[in-house]
PDB file of C-alpha atoms and ligand atoms in Angstrom:
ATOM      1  CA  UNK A   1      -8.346   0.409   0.278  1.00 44.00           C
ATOM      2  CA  UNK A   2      -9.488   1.215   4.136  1.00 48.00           C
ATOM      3  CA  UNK A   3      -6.604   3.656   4.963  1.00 50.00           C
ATOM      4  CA  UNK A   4      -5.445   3.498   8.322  1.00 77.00           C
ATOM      5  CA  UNK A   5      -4.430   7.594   8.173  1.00 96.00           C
ATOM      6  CA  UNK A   6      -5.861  10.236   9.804  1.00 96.00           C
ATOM      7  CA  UNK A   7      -5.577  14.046   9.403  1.00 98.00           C
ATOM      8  CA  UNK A   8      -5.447  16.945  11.882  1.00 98.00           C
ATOM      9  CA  UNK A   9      -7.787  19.066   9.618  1.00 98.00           C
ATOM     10  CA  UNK A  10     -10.257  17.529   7.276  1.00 98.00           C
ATOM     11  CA  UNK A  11      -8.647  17.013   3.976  1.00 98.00           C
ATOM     12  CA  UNK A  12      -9.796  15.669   0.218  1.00 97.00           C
ATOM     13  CA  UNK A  13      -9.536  11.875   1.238  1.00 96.00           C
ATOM     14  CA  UNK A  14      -7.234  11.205  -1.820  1.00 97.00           C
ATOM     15  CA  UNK A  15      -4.514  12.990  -0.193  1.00 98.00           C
ATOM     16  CA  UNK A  16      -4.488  10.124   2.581  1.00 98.00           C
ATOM     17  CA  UNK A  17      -5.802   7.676   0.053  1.00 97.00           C
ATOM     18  CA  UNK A  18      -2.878   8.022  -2.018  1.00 98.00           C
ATOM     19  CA  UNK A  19       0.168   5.617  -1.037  1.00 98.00           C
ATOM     20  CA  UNK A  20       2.767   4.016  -2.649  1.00 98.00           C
ATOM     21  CA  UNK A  21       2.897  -0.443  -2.974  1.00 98.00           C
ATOM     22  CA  UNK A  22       5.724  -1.917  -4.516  1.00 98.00           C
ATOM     23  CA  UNK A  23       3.594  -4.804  -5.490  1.00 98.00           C
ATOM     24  CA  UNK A  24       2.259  -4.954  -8.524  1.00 98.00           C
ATOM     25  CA  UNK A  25       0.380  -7.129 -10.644  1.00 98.00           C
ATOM     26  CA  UNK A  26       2.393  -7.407 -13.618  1.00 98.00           C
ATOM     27  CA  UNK A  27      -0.961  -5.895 -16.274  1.00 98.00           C
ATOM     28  CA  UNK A  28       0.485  -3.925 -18.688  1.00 98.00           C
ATOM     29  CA  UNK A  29      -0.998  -0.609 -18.704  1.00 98.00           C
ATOM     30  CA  UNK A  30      -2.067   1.087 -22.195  1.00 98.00           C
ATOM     31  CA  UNK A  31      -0.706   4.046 -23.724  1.00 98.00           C
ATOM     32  CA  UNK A  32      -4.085   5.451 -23.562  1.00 98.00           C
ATOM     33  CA  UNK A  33      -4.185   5.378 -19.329  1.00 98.00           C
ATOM     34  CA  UNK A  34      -0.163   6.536 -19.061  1.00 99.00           C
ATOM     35  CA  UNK A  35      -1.017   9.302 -21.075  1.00 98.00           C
ATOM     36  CA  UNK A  36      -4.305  10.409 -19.847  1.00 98.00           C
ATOM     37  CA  UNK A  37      -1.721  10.034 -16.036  1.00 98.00           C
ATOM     38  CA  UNK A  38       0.765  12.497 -17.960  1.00 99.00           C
ATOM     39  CA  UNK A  39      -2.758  14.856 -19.125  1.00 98.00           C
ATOM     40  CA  UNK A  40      -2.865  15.306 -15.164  1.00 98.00           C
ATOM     41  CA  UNK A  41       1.148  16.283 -14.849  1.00 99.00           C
ATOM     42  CA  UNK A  42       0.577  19.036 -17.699  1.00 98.00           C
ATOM     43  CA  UNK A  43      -1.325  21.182 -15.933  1.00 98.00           C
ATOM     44  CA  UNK A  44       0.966  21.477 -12.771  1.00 98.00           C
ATOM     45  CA  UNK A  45       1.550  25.125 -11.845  1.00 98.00           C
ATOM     46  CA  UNK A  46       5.530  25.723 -12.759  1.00 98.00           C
ATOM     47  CA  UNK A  47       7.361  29.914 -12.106  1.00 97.00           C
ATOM     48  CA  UNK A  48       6.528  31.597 -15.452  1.00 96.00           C
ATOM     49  CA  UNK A  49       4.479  28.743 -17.053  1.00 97.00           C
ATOM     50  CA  UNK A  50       7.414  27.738 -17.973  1.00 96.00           C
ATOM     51  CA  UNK A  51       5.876  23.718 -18.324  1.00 98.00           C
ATOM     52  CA  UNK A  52       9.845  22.515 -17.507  1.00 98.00           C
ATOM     53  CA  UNK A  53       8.626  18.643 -17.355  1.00 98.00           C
ATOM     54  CA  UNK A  54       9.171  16.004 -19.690  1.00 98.00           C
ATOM     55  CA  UNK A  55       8.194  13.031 -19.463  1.00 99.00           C
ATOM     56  CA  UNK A  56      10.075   9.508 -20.472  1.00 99.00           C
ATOM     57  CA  UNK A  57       7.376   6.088 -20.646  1.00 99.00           C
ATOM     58  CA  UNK A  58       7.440   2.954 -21.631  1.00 99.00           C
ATOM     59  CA  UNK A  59       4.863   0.062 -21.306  1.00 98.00           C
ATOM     60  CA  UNK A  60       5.432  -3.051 -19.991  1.00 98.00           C
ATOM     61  CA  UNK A  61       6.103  -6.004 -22.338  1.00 98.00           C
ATOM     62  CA  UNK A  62       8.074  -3.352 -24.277  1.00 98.00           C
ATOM     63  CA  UNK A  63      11.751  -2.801 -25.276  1.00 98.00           C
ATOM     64  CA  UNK A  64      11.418   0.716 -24.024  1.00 98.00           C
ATOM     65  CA  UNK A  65       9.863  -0.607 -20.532  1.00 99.00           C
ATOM     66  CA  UNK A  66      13.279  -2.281 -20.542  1.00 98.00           C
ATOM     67  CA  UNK A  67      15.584   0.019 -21.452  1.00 99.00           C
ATOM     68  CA  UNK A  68      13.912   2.259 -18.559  1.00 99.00           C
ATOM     69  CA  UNK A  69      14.021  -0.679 -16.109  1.00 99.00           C
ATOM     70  CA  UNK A  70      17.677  -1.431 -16.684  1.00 98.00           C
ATOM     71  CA  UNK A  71      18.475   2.480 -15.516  1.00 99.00           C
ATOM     72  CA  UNK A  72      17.129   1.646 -12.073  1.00 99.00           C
ATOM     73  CA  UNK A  73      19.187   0.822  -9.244  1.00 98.00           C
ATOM     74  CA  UNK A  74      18.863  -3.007  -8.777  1.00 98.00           C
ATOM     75  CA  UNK A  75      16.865  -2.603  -5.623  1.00 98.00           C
ATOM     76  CA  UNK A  76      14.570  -0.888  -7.345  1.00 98.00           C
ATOM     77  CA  UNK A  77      14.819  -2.855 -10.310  1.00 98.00           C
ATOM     78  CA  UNK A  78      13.724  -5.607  -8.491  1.00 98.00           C
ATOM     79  CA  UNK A  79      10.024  -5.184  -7.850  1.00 98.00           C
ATOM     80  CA  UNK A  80       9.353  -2.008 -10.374  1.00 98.00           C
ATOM     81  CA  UNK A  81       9.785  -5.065 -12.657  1.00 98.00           C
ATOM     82  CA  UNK A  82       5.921  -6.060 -12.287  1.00 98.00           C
ATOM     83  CA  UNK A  83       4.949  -2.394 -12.922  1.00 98.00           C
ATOM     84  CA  UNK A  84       2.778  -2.283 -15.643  1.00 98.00           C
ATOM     85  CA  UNK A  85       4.499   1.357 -16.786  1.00 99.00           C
ATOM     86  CA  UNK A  86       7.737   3.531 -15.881  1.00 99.00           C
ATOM     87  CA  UNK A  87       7.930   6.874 -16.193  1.00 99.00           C
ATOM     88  CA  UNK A  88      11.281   8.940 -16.284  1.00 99.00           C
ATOM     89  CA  UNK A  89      10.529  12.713 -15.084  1.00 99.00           C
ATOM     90  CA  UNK A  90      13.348  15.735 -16.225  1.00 98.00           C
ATOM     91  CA  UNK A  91      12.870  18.912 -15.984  1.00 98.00           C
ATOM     92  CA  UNK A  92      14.937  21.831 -18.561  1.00 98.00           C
ATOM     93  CA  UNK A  93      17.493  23.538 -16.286  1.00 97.00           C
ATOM     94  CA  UNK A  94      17.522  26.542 -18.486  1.00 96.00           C
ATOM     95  CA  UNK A  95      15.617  27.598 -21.913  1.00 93.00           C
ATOM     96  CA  UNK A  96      17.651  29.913 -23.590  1.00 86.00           C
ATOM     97  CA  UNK A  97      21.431  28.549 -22.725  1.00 81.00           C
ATOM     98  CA  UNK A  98      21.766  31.429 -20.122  1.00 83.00           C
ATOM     99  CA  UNK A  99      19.156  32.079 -17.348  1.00 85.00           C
ATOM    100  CA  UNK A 100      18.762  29.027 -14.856  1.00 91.00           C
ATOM    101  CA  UNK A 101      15.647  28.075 -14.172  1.00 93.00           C
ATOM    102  CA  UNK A 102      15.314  27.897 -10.764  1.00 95.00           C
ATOM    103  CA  UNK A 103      12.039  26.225  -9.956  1.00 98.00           C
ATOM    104  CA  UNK A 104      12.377  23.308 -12.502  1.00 98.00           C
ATOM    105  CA  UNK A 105      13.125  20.748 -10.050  1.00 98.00           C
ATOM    106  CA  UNK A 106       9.723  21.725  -7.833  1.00 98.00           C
ATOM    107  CA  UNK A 107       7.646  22.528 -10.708  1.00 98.00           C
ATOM    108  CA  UNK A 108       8.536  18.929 -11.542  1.00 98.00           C
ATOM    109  CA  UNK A 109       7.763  17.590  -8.334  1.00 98.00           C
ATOM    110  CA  UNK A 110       4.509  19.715  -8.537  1.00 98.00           C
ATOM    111  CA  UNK A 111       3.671  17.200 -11.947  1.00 99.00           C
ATOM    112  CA  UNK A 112       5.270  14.374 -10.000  1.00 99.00           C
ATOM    113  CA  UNK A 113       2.235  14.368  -7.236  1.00 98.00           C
ATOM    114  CA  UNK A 114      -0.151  15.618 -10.279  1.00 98.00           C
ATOM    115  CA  UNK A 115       0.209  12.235 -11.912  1.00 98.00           C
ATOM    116  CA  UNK A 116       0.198  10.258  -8.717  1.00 98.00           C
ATOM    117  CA  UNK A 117      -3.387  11.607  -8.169  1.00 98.00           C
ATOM    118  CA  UNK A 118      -4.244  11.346 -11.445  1.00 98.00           C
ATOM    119  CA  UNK A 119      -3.337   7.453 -10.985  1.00 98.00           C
ATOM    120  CA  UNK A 120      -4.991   7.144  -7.791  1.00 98.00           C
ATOM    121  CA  UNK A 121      -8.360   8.397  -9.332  1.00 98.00           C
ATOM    122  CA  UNK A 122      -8.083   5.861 -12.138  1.00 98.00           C
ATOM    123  CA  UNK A 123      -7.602   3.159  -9.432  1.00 98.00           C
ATOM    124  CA  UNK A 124      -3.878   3.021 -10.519  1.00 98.00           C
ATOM    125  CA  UNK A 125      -0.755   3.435  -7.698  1.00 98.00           C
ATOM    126  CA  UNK A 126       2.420   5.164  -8.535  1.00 98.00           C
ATOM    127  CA  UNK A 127       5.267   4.831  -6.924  1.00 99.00           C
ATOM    128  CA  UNK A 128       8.157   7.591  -7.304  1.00 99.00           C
ATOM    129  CA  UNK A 129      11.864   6.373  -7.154  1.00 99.00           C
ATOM    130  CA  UNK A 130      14.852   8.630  -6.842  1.00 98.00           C
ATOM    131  CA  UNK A 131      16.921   4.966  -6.961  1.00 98.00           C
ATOM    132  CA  UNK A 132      18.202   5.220 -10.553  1.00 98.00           C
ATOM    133  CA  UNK A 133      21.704   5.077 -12.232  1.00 98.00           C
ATOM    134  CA  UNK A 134      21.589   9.468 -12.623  1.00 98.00           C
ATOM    135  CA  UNK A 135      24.970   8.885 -14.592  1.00 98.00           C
ATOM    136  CA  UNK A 136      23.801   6.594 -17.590  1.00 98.00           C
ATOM    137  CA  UNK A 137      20.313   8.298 -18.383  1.00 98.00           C
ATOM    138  CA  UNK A 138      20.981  11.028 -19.769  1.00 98.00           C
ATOM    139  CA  UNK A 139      23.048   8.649 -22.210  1.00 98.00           C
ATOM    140  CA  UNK A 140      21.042   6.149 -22.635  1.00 98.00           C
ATOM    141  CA  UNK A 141      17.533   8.495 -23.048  1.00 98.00           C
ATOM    142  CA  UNK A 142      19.727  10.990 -25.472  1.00 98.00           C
ATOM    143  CA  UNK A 143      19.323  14.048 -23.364  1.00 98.00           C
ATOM    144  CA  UNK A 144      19.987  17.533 -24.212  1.00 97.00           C
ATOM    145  CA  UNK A 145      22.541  19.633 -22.036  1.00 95.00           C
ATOM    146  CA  UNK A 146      20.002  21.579 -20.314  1.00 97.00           C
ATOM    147  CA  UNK A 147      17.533  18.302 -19.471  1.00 98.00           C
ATOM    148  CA  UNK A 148      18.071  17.547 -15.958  1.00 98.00           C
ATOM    149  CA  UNK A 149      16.587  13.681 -15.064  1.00 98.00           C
ATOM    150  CA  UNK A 150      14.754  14.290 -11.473  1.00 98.00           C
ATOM    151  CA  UNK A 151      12.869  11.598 -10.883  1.00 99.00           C
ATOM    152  CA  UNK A 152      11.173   7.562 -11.940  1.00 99.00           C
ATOM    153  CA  UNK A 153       7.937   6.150 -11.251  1.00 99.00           C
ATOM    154  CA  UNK A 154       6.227   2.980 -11.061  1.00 99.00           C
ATOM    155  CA  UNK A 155       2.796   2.810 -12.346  1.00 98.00           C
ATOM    156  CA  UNK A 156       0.063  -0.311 -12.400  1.00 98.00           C
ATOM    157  CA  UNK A 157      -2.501  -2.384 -10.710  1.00 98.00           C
ATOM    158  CA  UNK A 158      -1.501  -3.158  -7.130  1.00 98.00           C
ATOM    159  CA  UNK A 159      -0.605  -6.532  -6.478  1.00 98.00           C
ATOM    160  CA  UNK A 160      -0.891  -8.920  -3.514  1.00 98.00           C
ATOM    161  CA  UNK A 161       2.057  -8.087  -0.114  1.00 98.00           C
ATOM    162  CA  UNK A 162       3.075 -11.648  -0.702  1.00 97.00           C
ATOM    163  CA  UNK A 163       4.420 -10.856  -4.501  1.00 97.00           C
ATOM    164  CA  UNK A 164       7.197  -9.068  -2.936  1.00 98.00           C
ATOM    165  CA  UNK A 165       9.953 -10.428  -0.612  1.00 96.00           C
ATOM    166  CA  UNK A 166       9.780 -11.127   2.643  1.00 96.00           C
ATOM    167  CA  UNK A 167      12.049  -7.992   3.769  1.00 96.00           C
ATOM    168  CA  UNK A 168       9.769  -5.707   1.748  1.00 97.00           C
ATOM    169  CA  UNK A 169       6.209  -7.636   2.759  1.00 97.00           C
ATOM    170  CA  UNK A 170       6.944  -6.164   6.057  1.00 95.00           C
ATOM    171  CA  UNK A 171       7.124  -2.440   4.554  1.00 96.00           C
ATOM    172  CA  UNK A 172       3.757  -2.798   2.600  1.00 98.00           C
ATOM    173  CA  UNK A 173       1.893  -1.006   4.440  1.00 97.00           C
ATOM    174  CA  UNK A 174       0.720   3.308   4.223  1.00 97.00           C
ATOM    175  CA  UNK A 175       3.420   5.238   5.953  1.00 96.00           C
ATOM    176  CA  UNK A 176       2.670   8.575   8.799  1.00 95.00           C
ATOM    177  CA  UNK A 177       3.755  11.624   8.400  1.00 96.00           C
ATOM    178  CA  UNK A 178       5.368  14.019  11.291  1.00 95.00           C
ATOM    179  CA  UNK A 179       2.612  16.349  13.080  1.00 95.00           C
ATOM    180  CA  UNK A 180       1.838  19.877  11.535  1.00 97.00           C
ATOM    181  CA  UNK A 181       3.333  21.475  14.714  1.00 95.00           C
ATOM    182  CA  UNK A 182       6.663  20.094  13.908  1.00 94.00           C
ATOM    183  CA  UNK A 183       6.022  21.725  10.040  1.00 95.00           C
ATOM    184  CA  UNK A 184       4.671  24.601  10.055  1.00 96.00           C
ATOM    185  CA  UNK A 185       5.530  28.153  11.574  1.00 96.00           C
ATOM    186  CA  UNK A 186       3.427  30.662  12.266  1.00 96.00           C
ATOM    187  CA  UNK A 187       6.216  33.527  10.989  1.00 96.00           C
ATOM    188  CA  UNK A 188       9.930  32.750  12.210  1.00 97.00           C
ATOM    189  CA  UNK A 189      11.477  29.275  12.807  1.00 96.00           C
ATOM    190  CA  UNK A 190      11.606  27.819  16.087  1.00 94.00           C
ATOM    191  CA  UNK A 191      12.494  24.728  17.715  1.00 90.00           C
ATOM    192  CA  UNK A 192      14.358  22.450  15.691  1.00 92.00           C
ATOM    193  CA  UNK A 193      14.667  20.113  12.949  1.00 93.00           C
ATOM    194  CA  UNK A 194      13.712  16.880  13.809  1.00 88.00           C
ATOM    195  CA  UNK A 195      14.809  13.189  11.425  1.00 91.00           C
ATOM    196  CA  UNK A 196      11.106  11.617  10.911  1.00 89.00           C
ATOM    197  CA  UNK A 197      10.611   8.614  12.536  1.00 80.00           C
TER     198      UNK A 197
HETATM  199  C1  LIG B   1      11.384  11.707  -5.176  1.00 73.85           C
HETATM  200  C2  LIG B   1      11.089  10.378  -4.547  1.00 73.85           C
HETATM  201  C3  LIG B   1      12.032   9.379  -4.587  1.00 73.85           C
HETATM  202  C4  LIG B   1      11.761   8.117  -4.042  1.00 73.85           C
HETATM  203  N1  LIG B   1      12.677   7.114  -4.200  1.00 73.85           N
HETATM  204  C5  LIG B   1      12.335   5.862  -3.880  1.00 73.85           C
HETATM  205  C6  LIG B   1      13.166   4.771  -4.230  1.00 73.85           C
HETATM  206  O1  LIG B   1      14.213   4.928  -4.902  1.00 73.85           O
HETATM  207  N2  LIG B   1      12.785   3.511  -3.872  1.00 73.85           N
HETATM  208  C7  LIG B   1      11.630   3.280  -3.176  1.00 73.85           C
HETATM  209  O2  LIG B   1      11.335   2.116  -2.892  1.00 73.85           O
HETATM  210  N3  LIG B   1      10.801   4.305  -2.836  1.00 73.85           N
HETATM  211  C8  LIG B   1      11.118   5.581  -3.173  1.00 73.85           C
HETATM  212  N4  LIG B   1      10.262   6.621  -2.891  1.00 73.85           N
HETATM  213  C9  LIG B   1       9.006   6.383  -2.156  1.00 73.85           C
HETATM  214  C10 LIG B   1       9.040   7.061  -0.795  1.00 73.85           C
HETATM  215  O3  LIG B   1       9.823   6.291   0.085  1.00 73.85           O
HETATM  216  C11 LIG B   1       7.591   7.228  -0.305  1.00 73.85           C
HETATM  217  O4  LIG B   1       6.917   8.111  -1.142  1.00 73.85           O
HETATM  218  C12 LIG B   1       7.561   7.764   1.119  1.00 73.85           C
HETATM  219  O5  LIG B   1       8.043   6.800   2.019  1.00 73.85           O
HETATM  220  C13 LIG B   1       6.162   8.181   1.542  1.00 73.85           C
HETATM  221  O6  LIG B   1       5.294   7.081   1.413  1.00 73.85           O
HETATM  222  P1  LIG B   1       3.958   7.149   0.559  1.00 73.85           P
HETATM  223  O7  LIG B   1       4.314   7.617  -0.830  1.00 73.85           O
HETATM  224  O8  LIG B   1       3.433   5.724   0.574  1.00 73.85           O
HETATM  225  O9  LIG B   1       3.035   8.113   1.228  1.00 73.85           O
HETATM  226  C14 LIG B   1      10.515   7.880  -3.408  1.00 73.85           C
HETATM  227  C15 LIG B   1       9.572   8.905  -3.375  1.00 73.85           C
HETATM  228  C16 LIG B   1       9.839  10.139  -3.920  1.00 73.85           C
HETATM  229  C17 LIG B   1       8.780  11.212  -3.887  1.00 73.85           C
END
């Protein structure tokens, strides 16, 4: 892919690389390539080591590919369908019934953009979703009280634009980001927040 982003400071080119399609072109991906994805997420720094990811798959053209698909919302539902895997992230709220963990939900996000690299380098796109039904997951998946569900992703080949429908065609496309000036403080906070365009 020619990416149409630029950076203020030179930067590892998979950082801009790295985008998210909802087009996809319906290969199945092995268990072999998921898990060497996941390989990526397990070595995310997380407070303590603590390692508070798990991880939730299933391949396409499998009942647990379904069962995964059916928890999304159905906008999602409707093109994560031609992903070739899904992947349900949680993160453990607390080990030991009594001291929160307080970094489990950015540790996970730390694995989250782990295994969106990792998928990138393999010449794979993942796409993360935050669209799910939160209520019937931990049901449906079996979770323990202290597993929190964070996050799904989309994983596969990326299809063609014209897979999708027309209202998402349009939104195909690598997305900005707001300058570093509007980001980043050199010591206190000034200005103000600002919505991204
Ligand atoms: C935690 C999280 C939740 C997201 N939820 C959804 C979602 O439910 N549906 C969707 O189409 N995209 C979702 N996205 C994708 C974001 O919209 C996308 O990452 C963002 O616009 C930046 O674009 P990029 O990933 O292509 O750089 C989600 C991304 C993240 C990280």
């Amino acid at each position: 892919m020619t990416t149409p982003r630029t950076s203020e400071y030179p930067i590892d080119k998979h950082f801009l690389e790295r985008w998210s399609p909802r087009a996809f072109t319906q290969q199945p991906l092995t268990e072999e390539q998921v898990l060497t994805i996941l390989e990526a997420a397990r070595w995310a720094p997380s407070a303590s080591n603590l390692q508070p990811w798990r991880f939730f798959y299933g391949l396409r053209g499998t009942p647990e590919f379904d069962t995964l698909l059916s928890l999304l919302v159905p906008f999602n539902e409707g093109w994560a369908k031609d992903a070739g895997a899904l992947i349900f992230i949680a993160s453990v709220t607390s080990f030991d019934g009594q001291r929160q963990n307080l970094t489990n939900s950015f540790d996970a996000g730390s694995a989250f953009m782990s295994l969106s690299l990792q998928a990138h380098s393999l010449g794979l796109v993942a796409h993360g979703m935050a669209g799910i039904e939160y209520d019937k997951v931990p049901v449906v998946l079996q979770f323990p009280e202290n597993l929190k569900l964070e996050a799904a992703v989309a994983i596969g080949y990326q299809g063609d634009a014209s897979s999708l429908p027309d209202f998402l065609q349009t939104r195909e496309a690598p997305s900005t980001r707001q300058p570093l000036s509007d980001i980043v403080f050199n010591g206190h906070f000034t200005g103000e927040i600002k919505v991204p365009a």
